[in-house]
Short mmCIF file of C-alpha atoms and ligand atoms in Angstrom, two decimals:
data_model
loop_
_atom_site.label_atom_id
_atom_site.label_comp_id
_atom_site.label_asym_id
_atom_site.label_seq_id
_atom_site.Cartn_x
_atom_site.Cartn_y
_atom_site.Cartn_z
CA UNK A 158 0.99 2.77 -25.40
CA UNK A 159 -1.01 1.69 -22.36
CA UNK A 160 -4.12 3.78 -21.70
CA UNK A 161 -6.13 4.22 -18.50
CA UNK A 162 -9.76 3.56 -19.37
CA UNK A 163 -11.22 4.32 -15.96
CA UNK A 164 -11.22 3.90 -12.22
CA UNK A 165 -13.48 2.08 -9.80
CA UNK A 166 -13.55 2.35 -6.02
CA UNK A 167 -15.37 -0.06 -3.74
CA UNK A 168 -15.68 -1.12 -0.14
CA UNK A 169 -13.85 -4.36 0.87
CA UNK A 170 -15.71 -5.55 4.00
CA UNK A 171 -14.87 -9.25 4.77
CA UNK A 172 -18.56 -10.10 5.43
CA UNK A 173 -19.11 -9.58 1.67
CA UNK A 174 -16.79 -12.53 1.02
CA UNK A 175 -18.89 -14.63 3.37
CA UNK A 176 -22.12 -13.52 1.62
CA UNK A 177 -20.63 -14.47 -1.77
CA UNK A 178 -19.47 -17.86 -0.43
CA UNK A 179 -22.98 -18.56 0.89
CA UNK A 180 -24.80 -17.19 -2.20
CA UNK A 181 -26.71 -14.54 -0.20
CA UNK A 182 -26.80 -11.93 -3.01
CA UNK A 183 -30.64 -11.86 -3.05
CA UNK A 184 -31.06 -11.91 0.71
CA UNK A 185 -32.93 -8.69 1.79
CA UNK A 186 -29.90 -7.47 3.77
CA UNK A 187 -27.52 -7.92 0.84
CA UNK A 188 -29.65 -7.25 -2.26
CA UNK A 189 -29.38 -3.41 -2.34
CA UNK A 190 -25.62 -3.72 -1.93
CA UNK A 191 -25.03 -6.34 -4.64
CA UNK A 192 -27.55 -4.69 -7.00
CA UNK A 193 -25.36 -1.57 -6.87
CA UNK A 194 -22.72 -3.47 -8.89
CA UNK A 195 -24.88 -4.14 -11.95
CA UNK A 196 -23.88 -0.90 -13.69
CA UNK A 197 -20.23 -1.62 -12.95
CA UNK A 198 -20.63 -5.05 -14.60
CA UNK A 199 -22.17 -3.48 -17.69
CA UNK A 200 -19.38 -0.90 -17.89
CA UNK A 201 -16.72 -3.61 -17.51
CA UNK A 202 -18.36 -5.78 -20.20
CA UNK A 203 -18.25 -2.81 -22.59
CA UNK A 204 -14.78 -1.54 -21.71
CA UNK A 205 -12.92 -4.83 -20.99
CA UNK A 206 -9.61 -3.83 -19.35
CA UNK A 207 -6.53 -5.98 -20.03
CA UNK A 208 -4.81 -5.08 -16.76
CA UNK A 209 -6.13 -4.02 -13.35
CA UNK A 210 -4.02 -2.03 -10.87
CA UNK A 211 -5.55 -2.52 -7.41
CA UNK A 212 -4.75 0.11 -4.76
CA UNK A 213 -5.59 -1.38 -1.36
CA UNK A 214 -4.35 -1.66 2.21
CA UNK A 215 -3.03 -4.81 3.82
CA UNK A 216 -4.59 -5.69 7.20
CA UNK A 217 -1.71 -7.50 8.92
CA UNK A 218 -1.31 -10.38 6.44
CA UNK A 219 1.68 -9.53 4.25
CA UNK A 220 2.96 -6.70 6.47
CA UNK A 221 2.66 -6.64 10.23
CA UNK A 222 3.10 -3.77 12.67
CA UNK A 223 6.78 -4.65 13.19
CA UNK A 224 7.66 -3.78 9.56
CA UNK A 225 5.26 -1.78 7.47
CA UNK A 226 6.10 0.24 4.36
CA UNK A 227 4.13 3.37 3.54
CA UNK A 228 3.82 2.37 -0.11
CA UNK A 229 4.47 -1.07 -1.63
CA UNK A 230 4.06 -2.43 -5.16
CA UNK A 231 3.83 -6.09 -6.15
CA UNK A 232 6.50 -7.18 -8.64
CA UNK A 233 5.53 -10.81 -9.17
CA UNK A 234 3.86 -12.89 -11.87
CA UNK A 235 1.56 -14.43 -9.28
CA UNK A 236 0.06 -13.45 -5.91
CA UNK A 237 -1.25 -15.93 -3.35
CA UNK A 238 -4.36 -15.16 -1.34
CA UNK A 239 -4.39 -16.14 2.34
CA UNK A 240 -7.03 -15.66 5.02
CA UNK A 241 -5.82 -13.30 7.71
CA UNK A 242 -8.42 -14.57 10.17
CA UNK A 243 -11.92 -13.97 8.79
CA UNK A 244 -12.54 -17.61 7.85
CA UNK A 245 -13.12 -16.72 4.19
CA UNK A 246 -12.52 -19.27 1.43
CA UNK A 247 -9.05 -18.90 -0.07
CA UNK A 248 -9.11 -17.90 -3.77
CA UNK A 249 -6.89 -19.34 -6.48
CA UNK A 250 -3.64 -17.35 -6.99
CA UNK A 251 -3.96 -14.08 -8.92
CA UNK A 252 -1.86 -13.58 -12.08
CA UNK A 253 0.45 -10.55 -12.05
CA UNK A 254 2.60 -8.79 -14.65
CA UNK A 255 6.10 -8.44 -13.21
CA UNK A 256 7.43 -6.52 -16.22
CA UNK A 257 4.68 -3.88 -16.02
CA UNK A 258 5.15 -3.73 -12.22
CA UNK A 259 8.85 -3.00 -12.57
CA UNK A 260 8.08 -0.22 -15.03
CA UNK A 261 5.70 1.36 -12.49
CA UNK A 262 8.22 0.90 -9.66
CA UNK A 263 11.03 2.48 -11.72
CA UNK A 264 8.84 5.48 -12.52
CA UNK A 265 7.74 5.85 -8.89
CA UNK A 266 11.28 5.70 -7.48
CA UNK A 267 12.52 7.98 -10.28
CA UNK A 268 9.86 10.47 -9.18
CA UNK A 269 10.72 10.42 -5.47
CA UNK A 270 8.28 7.73 -4.29
CA UNK A 271 10.64 5.28 -2.60
CA UNK A 272 8.32 2.27 -2.63
CA UNK A 273 8.96 -1.22 -1.32
CA UNK A 274 9.01 -3.66 -4.24
CA UNK A 275 7.56 -7.08 -3.41
CA UNK A 276 8.56 -10.08 -5.50
CA UNK A 277 6.45 -12.10 -3.09
CA UNK A 278 3.23 -10.65 -1.73
CA UNK A 279 0.29 -12.30 -0.02
CA UNK A 280 -2.98 -10.52 -0.75
CA UNK A 281 -5.86 -10.20 1.72
CA UNK A 282 -9.61 -9.48 1.60
CA UNK A 283 -8.99 -5.85 0.59
CA UNK A 284 -7.61 -7.13 -2.72
CA UNK A 285 -9.74 -10.24 -3.32
CA UNK A 286 -13.25 -9.01 -2.40
CA UNK A 287 -13.35 -6.04 -4.81
CA UNK A 288 -12.23 -8.36 -7.65
CA UNK A 289 -14.96 -10.86 -6.72
CA UNK A 290 -17.54 -8.06 -6.65
CA UNK A 291 -16.49 -6.58 -9.99
CA UNK A 292 -16.09 -9.95 -11.77
CA UNK A 293 -18.38 -12.48 -10.07
CA UNK A 294 -17.24 -14.93 -12.78
CA UNK A 295 -13.50 -15.23 -12.11
CA UNK A 296 -12.96 -16.63 -15.63
CA UNK A 297 -13.93 -13.22 -17.10
CA UNK A 298 -11.45 -11.27 -14.97
CA UNK A 299 -8.53 -9.51 -16.67
CA UNK A 300 -5.55 -11.80 -16.77
CA UNK A 301 -3.04 -9.36 -15.27
CA UNK A 302 -3.48 -7.74 -11.86
CA UNK A 303 -0.96 -5.46 -10.13
CA UNK A 304 -1.27 -4.88 -6.36
CA UNK A 305 -0.34 -1.45 -4.99
CA UNK A 306 -0.46 -1.21 -1.20
CA UNK A 307 -0.81 1.87 1.01
CA UNK A 308 -0.36 1.79 4.78
CA UNK A 309 -3.67 2.88 6.31
CA UNK A 310 -3.09 0.86 9.48
CA UNK A 311 0.02 1.94 11.43
CA UNK A 312 0.41 5.68 12.03
CA UNK A 313 1.96 7.85 10.70
CA UNK A 314 -0.06 7.40 7.51
CA UNK A 315 0.63 9.23 4.25
CA UNK A 316 -1.49 12.36 3.85
CA UNK A 317 -4.35 12.63 1.33
CA UNK A 318 -2.18 15.10 -0.63
CA UNK A 319 0.66 12.57 -0.78
CA UNK A 320 -1.71 9.79 -1.87
CA UNK A 321 -3.16 11.94 -4.66
CA UNK A 322 0.40 12.61 -5.93
CA UNK A 323 1.24 8.91 -5.57
CA UNK A 324 -1.76 8.07 -7.76
CA UNK A 325 -0.84 10.76 -10.30
CA UNK A 326 2.67 9.31 -10.57
CA UNK A 327 1.23 5.81 -11.06
CA UNK A 328 -1.08 7.21 -13.76
CA UNK A 329 1.84 8.78 -15.66
CA UNK A 330 3.85 5.56 -15.24
CA UNK A 331 1.02 3.50 -16.74
CA UNK A 332 0.67 5.88 -19.66
CA UNK A 333 4.40 5.70 -20.42
CA UNK A 334 4.35 1.88 -20.76
CA UNK A 335 4.79 0.90 -24.41
CA UNK A 336 2.48 -2.13 -24.85
CA UNK A 337 -1.05 -1.34 -26.06
CA UNK A 338 -2.97 -2.29 -22.95
CA UNK A 339 -6.25 -1.02 -21.53
CA UNK A 340 -5.74 -0.42 -17.83
CA UNK A 341 -8.33 -0.05 -15.08
CA UNK A 342 -7.32 1.35 -11.68
CA UNK A 343 -9.29 0.12 -8.65
CA UNK A 344 -9.20 1.63 -5.12
CA UNK A 345 -10.59 -0.38 -2.21
CA UNK A 346 -11.84 0.18 1.36
CA UNK A 347 -13.95 2.82 3.09
CA UNK A 348 -16.04 4.74 3.16
CA UNK A 349 -16.57 5.87 6.77
CA UNK A 350 -16.15 3.19 9.41
CA UNK A 351 -14.58 2.59 12.78
CA UNK A 352 -14.16 -0.94 14.09
CA UNK A 353 -12.78 -0.25 17.55
CA UNK A 354 -12.72 2.10 20.54
CA UNK A 355 -15.40 4.39 21.91
CA UNK A 356 -16.64 5.35 18.45
CA UNK A 357 -16.94 1.76 17.13
CA UNK A 358 -19.77 1.76 14.58
CA UNK A 359 -19.18 5.41 13.66
CA UNK A 360 -20.46 6.38 10.18
CA UNK A 361 -20.54 9.88 8.64
CA UNK A 362 -22.97 9.95 5.70
CA UNK A 363 -22.54 13.68 5.00
CA UNK A 364 -18.77 13.38 4.71
CA UNK A 365 -19.02 10.22 2.58
CA UNK A 366 -21.41 11.86 0.12
CA UNK A 367 -19.13 14.92 0.00
CA UNK A 368 -16.15 12.65 -0.83
CA UNK A 369 -18.11 10.74 -3.51
CA UNK A 370 -18.91 14.06 -5.16
CA UNK A 371 -15.44 15.61 -4.90
CA UNK A 372 -13.69 12.50 -6.19
CA UNK A 373 -15.30 12.90 -9.61
CA UNK A 374 -14.02 16.35 -10.63
CA UNK A 375 -12.15 17.96 -7.73
CA UNK A 376 -10.14 15.37 -5.76
CA UNK A 377 -7.79 18.21 -4.69
CA UNK A 378 -10.59 19.29 -2.32
CA UNK A 379 -9.77 16.24 -0.19
CA UNK A 380 -6.07 17.11 0.11
CA UNK A 381 -6.71 19.84 2.67
CA UNK A 382 -7.39 17.25 5.40
CA UNK A 383 -4.73 16.06 7.82
CA UNK A 384 -4.82 12.42 8.92
CA UNK A 385 -6.21 13.31 12.40
CA UNK A 386 -8.99 15.29 10.66
CA UNK A 387 -9.70 12.34 8.39
CA UNK A 388 -9.90 9.97 11.38
CA UNK A 389 -12.31 12.41 13.04
CA UNK A 390 -14.48 12.72 9.92
CA UNK A 391 -14.37 9.18 8.51
CA UNK A 392 -13.46 6.99 11.48
CA UNK A 393 -10.20 5.22 12.29
CA UNK A 394 -10.66 2.70 9.44
CA UNK A 395 -12.41 5.23 7.18
CA UNK A 396 -8.90 6.46 6.36
CA UNK A 397 -8.99 3.71 3.74
CA UNK A 398 -10.33 6.60 1.67
CA UNK A 399 -6.62 7.18 0.93
CA UNK A 400 -6.79 4.23 -1.51
CA UNK A 401 -9.70 5.90 -3.32
CA UNK A 402 -7.78 9.18 -3.52
CA UNK A 403 -4.74 7.42 -5.03
CA UNK A 404 -6.98 5.63 -7.56
CA UNK A 405 -8.49 8.98 -8.55
CA UNK A 406 -5.04 10.54 -8.89
CA UNK A 407 -4.14 7.94 -11.52
CA UNK A 408 -6.92 9.20 -13.81
CA UNK A 409 -5.01 11.85 -15.70
CA UNK A 410 -7.54 12.56 -18.45
CA UNK A 411 -11.04 14.02 -18.48
CA UNK A 412 -12.98 12.15 -15.82
CA UNK A 413 -16.73 11.58 -15.73
CA UNK A 414 -18.96 9.60 -13.40
CA UNK A 415 -20.57 6.44 -14.77
CA UNK A 416 -22.27 5.28 -11.59
CA UNK A 417 -22.18 5.44 -7.80
CA UNK A 418 -23.94 3.53 -5.06
CA UNK A 419 -24.03 4.26 -1.31
CA UNK A 420 -25.55 1.86 1.19
CA UNK A 421 -25.48 1.97 5.02
CA UNK A 422 -24.37 -0.24 6.64
CA UNK A 423 -22.62 -3.34 5.45
CA UNK A 424 -21.25 -4.81 8.67
CA UNK A 425 -19.77 -1.69 10.37
CA UNK A 426 -19.08 0.16 7.16
CA UNK A 427 -20.79 2.76 4.98
CA UNK A 428 -20.41 0.82 1.76
CA UNK A 429 -19.91 2.66 -1.49
CA UNK A 430 -19.08 2.15 -5.12
CA UNK A 431 -17.83 4.73 -7.62
CA UNK A 432 -17.27 4.01 -11.32
CA UNK A 433 -15.34 6.65 -13.29
CA UNK A 434 -14.60 6.92 -16.99
CA UNK A 435 -11.22 8.36 -17.96
CA UNK A 436 -10.94 9.96 -21.36
CA UNK A 437 -7.19 10.26 -21.89
CA UNK A 438 -6.01 13.79 -22.65
CA UNK A 439 -4.26 12.66 -25.81
CA UNK A 440 -7.49 11.35 -27.30
CA UNK A 441 -9.35 14.51 -26.30
CA UNK A 442 -6.67 16.62 -28.00
CA UNK A 443 -6.78 14.44 -31.09
CA UNK A 444 -10.55 14.80 -31.25
CA UNK A 445 -10.23 18.58 -30.97
CA UNK A 446 -7.50 18.68 -33.63
CA UNK A 447 -9.58 16.45 -35.96
C1 DHB B 596 -14.92 -4.25 8.17
C2 DHB B 596 -14.50 -3.27 7.29
C3 DHB B 596 -13.19 -3.28 6.78
O1 DHB B 596 -12.69 -2.34 5.93
C4 DHB B 596 -12.31 -4.29 7.14
O2 DHB B 596 -11.08 -4.30 6.58
C5 DHB B 596 -12.72 -5.26 8.04
C6 DHB B 596 -14.01 -5.23 8.56
C7 DHB B 596 -16.32 -4.27 8.71
O3 DHB B 596 -17.08 -3.31 8.54
O4 DHB B 596 -16.71 -5.32 9.27
FE1 FE B 597 -10.45 -2.60 5.68
#
């Protein structure tokens, strides 16, 4: 059976893509940010997932404001990257796993999450930048990647409680897939940021650190917020935290923190990284029984 080995959440600011393209990783502005990923690289080298499920939000590339699903899942064997206007280099297509995607979609719909299934799906910086950060050498990246998209752009947005349940349902779907695959779940975006309006540049360090802490053991603590409260606390784009909450929901076992990094600011964003180990319940039970 497939097992979920862990979860990682990271910021997806487009300027990071520009820094990577220009090789600025050791520049004084960028060094503390990129150095934060070293522990994630070590963990990935040791744990080597076969499949990555990436929970992210599209920014007007594949879905526009005229038609926007609340939840969408890629169901293709390949996903094209396109630049939605940041001038970033376009990556090679990303390999998918349509069969695994359809299993997840069937489980989601069977459990009352009526997702949009996408046999064609363009992916934007929110999908590509986290992969480039986690695997700077694209050749070492897992060969199967499944995009899961949450609307964090056009209100009404799904609540944190709904996103946690969405993630939990994805987690159970992954664990009911027969092939022996090691799966990593990644959530992208956040933490606090606001790109427009009177509060442009808004960052809330206290709330971010609170979220980083709660996400490890008590993600339910974040489900008490309404979307307007989340906008108030994290900024209008800080609601990308929903992707992190869904990622955390997918970790159904005993969860422990491997590493976190918090660095203010990268562009307009409080950048953060969280690496979580998931010890599947079944293994824990087996260990106890043995
Ligand atoms: C920035 C952050 C984002 O999450 C995004 O999608 C675009 C821009 C920023 O801080 O510049
Ligand atoms: Fe974003």
